Amino acid sequence: MGSLGNKSSLPVANPGLSFWQQTTRSFPYLNVNRSEPVPKKSEYVVIGSGISGALTTFELIEGGVSPEDIVILEAREAASGASSRNAGHVRPDAFRGFQVYQKVLGKEQALKIIANEKLVFEKVDEFVKKHNVECDFNPTTTFDVCLTQEFADFNAQSLKEYKEAGGDTGHIKFYEGKEAKQKTRIAQTVTAYEWPAGSSHPAKLAQWLLTQSINKGSALFTHCPAMSIKKSPRSSSEETLWEVTTPRGTITTSTIIHCTNAFAPHLLPQLAAFVTPNRAQAHAFVPPSALNGANVLPSTMSLRHSLKHFYSVAQRKPDGVIILGAPRTNPNISQAALDSRLLPDDSAFNDEVRDDTLANFASCFPECSPKQLNHGEGLWHSWTGIIAMTPDSVPFVGQLPDMQGQWVCAGFNGHGMARIFTCAPGLAKLVLGGTWADTGLPECFESTEARLEGLSNGVAGSVF
Ligand SMILES: Cc1cc2nc3c(=O)[nH]c(=O)nc-3n(C[C@H](O)[C@H](O)[C@H](O)COP(=O)(O)OP(=O)(O)OC[C@H]3O[C@@H](n4cnc5c(N)ncnc54)[C@H](O)[C@@H]3O)c2cc1C
């Protein structure tokens, strides 16, 4: 399949497994329809079975689409992209990115972006409770732990600008001095902010969503990449039809929904300049006694040296395993390690990124340094996944310019768990004839021609 370093590739054919995948190998639909030919036609073709594709399908059915009218194509195992490879955080940005969003997208959009993230967390919480989804969802709080004065100043400035713009701060707590160190249990903490957030087992969530639609009659074809799309000669002046070619046949459809995130440019070359695949890395860590039993970390954390140099920490409630996310940029690691992050290849991980993540964690929690650990404690597993960066830090949602019937929900900037639960339902509304206002999403998320044109001229900065 796709070649390394090619921004428009398909997912690699030999991915490694994440902790989430290792613990869900008995999912009955993991390799469903892996050898079956695809149907010759379908009303709807959803490409990608991650949380975007799975939730969009779920919402289309909720919106009245007959489940049998939806085919989902997945290049590899079910939900084997970033949705089953992330760091498990459902963590809204409460204010931090505001000053950058404001510069790039203006005050109104910046306020809407932050409000949307809060809404996503509330929606995930509500959805999981309503449907009794077994995905280890743990609604709690999170700390932005400022480990340097420089970042403490940045965050203070963001909060100031957000407040001045009229942003909602009622749910954010601030700590400094001794209290900040006590709350976070980290001696180096300069300041800390706390707000509601959570964590989940993302593969279980994606698999639950897929199961609902499959059980109702939708067909998921795994190991079946959509390789190319062309306009069907059977299109008429009233209706554009598309032919989606896969290794197991061609499907003709009027409606294609691209939920391929980092891989969107393969089928949509017009997005190649705006959706950039980046490799992200995460780790599962078995805690020593200082962080197990009654000592588990009740809140999740982002250990922050600067805006882009940060490490996520989420300790799982069911088993105490700590999930550690690695930073995208980092002044301490070699150019070679940074370059490895440009590979759209999730078959392996980078040793230097792993060592740096563990060293940072041990510097915050000295009980977790290698010499303090007993056999069986410490690093359990490392893995990577491919995220989709966009120049303005927000996703593409909506119909693609000049492509009647082709829709997109992609470009989540390594932050999809805090966005997809409003974007996918919003996209389903649009596909079913709703207006942008019906989606409730920030206007800057829409995949309009004007946005693509604007991005071609460059943007002022990014949040991730
Ligand atoms: C290591 C890591 C840590 C992360 N941590 C967090 C976090 O803590 N919090 C957070 O909010 N976000 C996090 N993310 C990002 C988050 O996982 C993503 O934003 C989210 O999962 C995107 O979901 P998706 O469904 O859009 O894409 P994906 O889950 O990537 O799904 C896209 C699917 O499309 C398939 N596909 C691609 N091309 C084709 C094709 N041509 N034909 C058929 N199928 C195709 C892929 O195989 C894949 O299954 C992290 C990501 C990684 C990798």
XYZ file of N, CA, C and O and ligand atoms in Angstrom, residues 10-11 47-53 73-76 79-83 85-89 224-226 259-261 263 266-267 280-282 383-387 409 412 414-418 420, ligand 1:
245
model
N -2.129 5.866 1.275
C -3.105 5.110 2.051
C -2.409 4.668 3.339
O -1.179 4.681 3.419
N -3.185 4.230 4.346
C -2.535 3.713 5.564
C -1.630 2.532 5.230
O -1.943 1.754 4.319
N -16.211 6.468 4.034
C -14.850 5.936 3.911
C -14.101 6.230 5.212
O -13.917 7.385 5.587
N -13.692 5.153 5.900
C -13.006 5.290 7.184
C -13.923 4.865 8.322
O -15.061 5.337 8.412
N -13.414 3.970 9.184
C -14.265 3.445 10.265
C -13.772 3.867 11.642
O -14.018 3.187 12.638
N -13.065 4.995 11.722
C -12.684 5.539 13.028
C -13.909 6.187 13.675
O -15.042 6.002 13.212
N -13.663 6.956 14.725
C -14.805 7.529 15.451
C -15.600 8.470 14.549
O -16.828 8.509 14.619
N -14.924 9.180 13.613
C -15.679 10.069 12.701
C -16.632 9.269 11.825
O -17.815 9.611 11.710
N -16.101 8.231 11.164
C -16.937 7.438 10.259
C -18.017 6.692 11.020
O -19.181 6.631 10.593
N -16.317 1.661 4.217
C -15.082 1.038 3.720
C -13.947 1.360 4.682
O -13.783 2.516 5.097
N -13.184 0.350 5.033
C -12.054 0.556 5.937
C -10.824 -0.133 5.348
O -10.872 -1.307 4.996
N -9.724 0.615 5.249
C -8.511 0.104 4.598
C -7.895 -1.081 5.343
O -7.267 -1.939 4.725
N -8.067 -1.132 6.674
C -7.389 -2.185 7.458
C -8.424 -2.837 8.387
O -9.552 -3.029 7.998
N -11.721 0.317 12.593
C -11.227 1.400 13.463
C -9.749 1.254 13.816
O -9.372 1.334 14.979
N -8.920 1.061 12.814
C -7.505 0.825 13.121
C -6.631 2.062 12.934
O -5.411 1.977 12.986
N -7.262 3.229 12.742
C -6.500 4.468 12.606
C -6.299 5.136 13.964
O -6.271 4.472 15.012
N -6.203 6.461 13.940
C -5.899 7.218 15.164
C -6.908 6.951 16.274
O -6.558 6.979 17.459
N -8.154 6.664 15.906
C -9.193 6.458 16.933
C -8.868 5.297 17.862
O -9.352 5.263 18.992
N -5.684 4.499 18.540
C -4.248 4.637 18.805
C -3.931 5.885 19.620
O -2.782 6.269 19.736
N -4.962 6.543 20.139
C -4.648 7.840 20.736
C -4.269 7.707 22.219
O -4.012 6.618 22.703
N -4.237 8.846 22.899
C -3.821 8.833 24.299
C -5.027 8.818 25.241
O -4.878 9.014 26.447
N -6.209 8.610 24.672
C -7.402 8.372 25.486
C -8.033 9.599 26.120
O -9.058 9.499 26.792
N -7.450 10.758 25.887
C -7.950 11.976 26.524
C -9.187 12.515 25.806
O -9.162 12.701 24.596
N -10.301 -3.050 2.976
C -10.901 -2.701 1.677
C -10.743 -1.197 1.418
O -11.708 -0.435 1.548
N -9.518 -0.756 1.097
C -9.319 0.689 0.887
C -10.069 1.209 -0.338
O -10.147 0.516 -1.351
N -10.628 2.395 -0.204
C -11.118 3.112 -1.387
C -9.865 3.640 -2.070
O -9.106 4.407 -1.479
N -14.201 10.131 5.870
C -13.809 10.189 7.290
C -12.437 9.541 7.418
O -12.220 8.661 8.261
N -11.527 9.954 6.581
C -10.215 9.319 6.460
C -9.115 10.139 7.145
O -7.934 9.790 7.054
N -9.493 11.201 7.789
C -8.606 12.063 8.575
C -7.256 12.323 7.904
O -7.218 12.974 6.860
N -5.494 10.690 6.042
C -5.342 10.084 4.715
C -6.292 10.690 3.698
O -6.363 10.229 2.555
N -5.413 11.440 -0.110
C -5.238 10.387 -1.115
C -6.393 10.411 -2.122
O -6.184 10.247 -3.331
N -7.618 10.594 -1.615
C -8.785 10.620 -2.502
C -9.193 12.053 -2.847
O -9.955 12.267 -3.780
N 2.059 10.452 15.657
C 2.054 10.741 17.103
C 2.311 9.442 17.853
O 2.066 8.357 17.331
N 2.802 9.586 19.081
C 3.215 8.386 19.832
C 2.638 8.402 21.252
O 2.538 9.461 21.872
N 2.273 7.224 21.716
C 1.754 7.114 23.091
C 2.304 5.850 23.742
O 2.870 4.974 23.057
N 3.379 2.816 21.084
C 2.774 2.683 19.755
C 2.655 4.053 19.100
O 2.852 5.082 19.760
N 2.340 4.034 17.829
C 2.136 5.294 17.109
C 0.805 5.262 16.352
O 0.193 4.214 16.188
N 0.414 6.429 15.895
C -0.773 6.571 15.061
C -0.611 7.842 14.250
O 0.252 8.676 14.558
N -1.423 7.990 13.225
C -1.245 9.124 12.316
C -2.356 10.153 12.534
O -3.542 9.829 12.442
N -1.926 11.382 12.841
C -2.886 12.467 13.058
C -2.867 13.409 11.853
O -1.949 13.354 11.037
N -15.199 15.010 6.869
C -15.139 15.272 8.314
C -13.742 14.805 8.716
O -13.531 13.627 9.015
N -8.294 16.623 12.321
C -8.572 16.887 13.737
C -7.351 17.298 14.563
O -7.451 17.405 15.786
N -4.828 15.999 15.921
C -4.485 15.236 17.123
C -5.393 15.543 18.297
O -5.036 15.322 19.454
N -6.618 15.993 17.991
C -7.493 16.502 19.054
C -8.948 16.086 18.805
O -9.886 16.734 19.264
N -9.104 14.984 18.064
C -10.449 14.603 17.607
C -11.399 14.199 18.712
O -12.615 14.383 18.585
N -10.860 13.663 19.796
C -11.763 13.223 20.868
C -12.481 14.424 21.485
O -13.516 14.271 22.117
N -11.877 15.604 21.292
C -12.500 16.824 21.817
C -13.269 17.568 20.724
O -13.660 18.730 20.917
N -14.888 15.476 17.577
C -15.700 14.658 16.666
C -17.160 14.555 17.119
O -18.063 14.489 16.277
C -0.741 8.720 19.527
C -1.983 9.573 19.421
C -2.460 10.227 20.538
C -3.628 10.992 20.453
N -4.164 11.485 21.589
C -5.346 12.122 21.552
C -5.967 12.527 22.744
O -5.521 12.202 23.849
N -7.104 13.262 22.652
C -7.652 13.589 21.442
O -8.642 14.325 21.407
N -7.119 13.125 20.299
C -6.000 12.404 20.327
N -5.462 11.926 19.177
C -6.141 12.217 17.917
C -7.394 11.381 17.706
O -7.087 10.021 17.884
C -7.921 11.650 16.299
O -8.171 13.036 16.165
C -9.209 10.908 15.997
O -9.106 9.562 16.353
C -9.547 11.026 14.516
O -10.622 10.163 14.247
P -11.032 9.880 12.749
O -12.128 8.889 12.782
O -11.259 11.166 12.065
O -9.718 9.275 12.094
P -9.105 7.816 12.218
O -9.418 7.186 13.500
O -7.680 7.907 11.802
O -9.925 7.018 11.127
C -9.688 7.129 9.753
C -9.849 5.730 9.184
O -9.855 5.797 7.778
C -9.178 4.664 7.267
N -8.786 5.015 5.899
C -7.924 5.975 5.506
N -7.889 6.057 4.164
C -8.762 5.128 3.695
C -9.199 4.757 2.402
N -8.742 5.366 1.298
N -10.116 3.753 2.284
C -10.623 3.145 3.393
N -10.244 3.486 4.654
C -9.338 4.473 4.801
C -8.031 4.477 8.243
O -7.510 3.185 8.179
C -8.714 4.791 9.568
O -9.254 3.648 10.195
C -4.306 11.150 19.209
C -3.831 10.477 18.095
C -2.698 9.680 18.186
C -2.232 8.944 16.982
